[in-house]
CSV table of C-alpha atoms in Angstrom, one decimal:
chain,number,residue,atom,x,y,z
A,1,HIS,CA,392.8,-50.5,192.7
A,2,ASN,CA,394.9,-48.5,190.3
A,3,SER,CA,393.7,-46.1,187.6
A,4,ALA,CA,396.3,-46.9,184.9
A,5,PHE,CA,395.4,-47.5,181.4
A,6,ASN,CA,397.0,-50.2,179.2
A,7,ASN,CA,399.5,-48.2,177.3
A,8,LYS,CA,402.0,-49.3,174.7
A,9,ASN,CA,403.6,-45.9,174.3
A,10,ASN,CA,405.1,-45.7,177.8
A,11,ASN,CA,403.2,-42.6,178.6
A,12,GLU,CA,402.9,-41.3,182.2
A,13,ILE,CA,399.4,-41.0,183.6
A,14,PHE,CA,398.7,-39.0,186.8
A,15,THR,CA,395.6,-38.7,188.9
A,16,ILE,CA,394.7,-35.4,190.6
A,17,LEU,CA,392.0,-35.4,193.2
A,18,ILE,CA,390.5,-32.2,194.6
A,19,ASN,CA,388.4,-32.3,197.8
A,20,ASN,CA,385.7,-29.6,197.1
A,21,SER,CA,383.4,-30.6,199.9
A,22,THR,CA,381.2,-27.9,201.5
A,23,ARG,CA,379.6,-30.2,204.1
A,24,ASP,CA,381.1,-31.9,207.1
A,25,TYR,CA,381.8,-35.6,206.9
A,26,THR,CA,383.8,-38.3,208.7
A,27,GLY,CA,385.6,-41.3,207.2
A,28,GLY,CA,386.6,-41.4,203.6
A,29,ASP,CA,390.4,-41.5,204.2
A,30,PHE,CA,392.5,-41.7,201.1
A,31,GLN,CA,395.2,-44.3,201.2
A,32,ILE,CA,398.0,-45.1,198.8
A,33,PHE,CA,400.1,-48.3,198.9
A,34,SER,CA,403.8,-48.7,198.3
A,35,ILE,CA,406.5,-51.2,199.2
A,36,GLY,CA,406.5,-49.9,202.7
A,37,GLY,CA,402.7,-50.6,203.1
A,38,GLU,CA,399.7,-48.3,203.1
A,39,LYS,CA,399.9,-44.5,203.8
A,40,THR,CA,396.9,-42.6,204.8
A,41,VAL,CA,396.9,-39.0,203.5
A,42,HIS,CA,395.0,-37.3,206.3
A,43,GLN,CA,395.5,-33.8,204.7
A,44,PHE,CA,393.1,-34.8,201.9
A,45,ASN,CA,390.2,-34.7,204.4
A,46,LYS,CA,390.3,-30.9,204.4
A,47,SER,CA,388.1,-29.1,201.9
A,48,GLY,CA,390.2,-27.5,199.2
A,49,SER,CA,393.1,-30.0,199.5
A,50,VAL,CA,394.6,-31.6,196.5
A,51,VAL,CA,396.5,-34.9,196.0
A,52,MET,CA,398.4,-36.0,192.9
A,53,PHE,CA,399.9,-39.4,192.3
A,54,LYS,CA,400.9,-41.8,189.5
A,55,SER,CA,397.7,-43.5,188.4
A,56,ASP,CA,399.2,-47.0,188.4
A,57,SER,CA,399.9,-46.6,192.2
A,58,PRO,CA,397.5,-48.9,194.1
A,59,HIS,CA,395.1,-46.7,196.1
A,60,ARG,CA,391.7,-46.6,197.8
A,61,VAL,CA,389.3,-44.4,199.6
A,62,LEU,CA,387.7,-45.8,202.7
A,63,PRO,CA,383.9,-45.4,203.1
A,64,ILE,CA,382.3,-42.2,204.3
A,65,LYS,CA,380.9,-42.8,207.8
A,66,THR,CA,378.7,-39.7,208.2
A,67,GLY,CA,377.9,-36.7,206.0
A,68,GLU,CA,378.9,-36.2,202.4
A,69,ARG,CA,382.1,-35.5,200.5
A,70,SER,CA,382.5,-34.1,197.0
A,71,THR,CA,385.6,-34.7,195.0
A,72,ILE,CA,386.8,-33.8,191.5
A,73,ALA,CA,389.2,-36.2,189.7
A,74,PHE,CA,391.5,-35.3,186.8
A,75,PHE,CA,393.6,-37.7,184.8
A,76,ILE,CA,396.7,-36.3,183.0
A,77,LYS,CA,398.4,-38.3,180.3
A,78,GLY,CA,401.7,-37.4,178.6
A,79,SER,CA,405.1,-38.5,177.5
A,80,LYS,CA,407.6,-39.8,180.0
A,81,PHE,CA,409.7,-37.1,181.6
A,82,VAL,CA,413.0,-39.1,181.3
């Protein structure tokens, strides 16, 4: 999916995800898609890691297999930079 909002003002929207897990887990890989295909961001599986991307970029999180993960999501909206 993508997290973009219909926007007539051409604003940029970013998603910031923070992995704040305190328990062990397996699975739950974060993937982002581009013209070259899917990219798994393995670094996001570590507690305390952060990933930021444009909200209209197609992305997904695979199911957690064991344990529990806790994540905080922020959405930032603002004027285009250029």
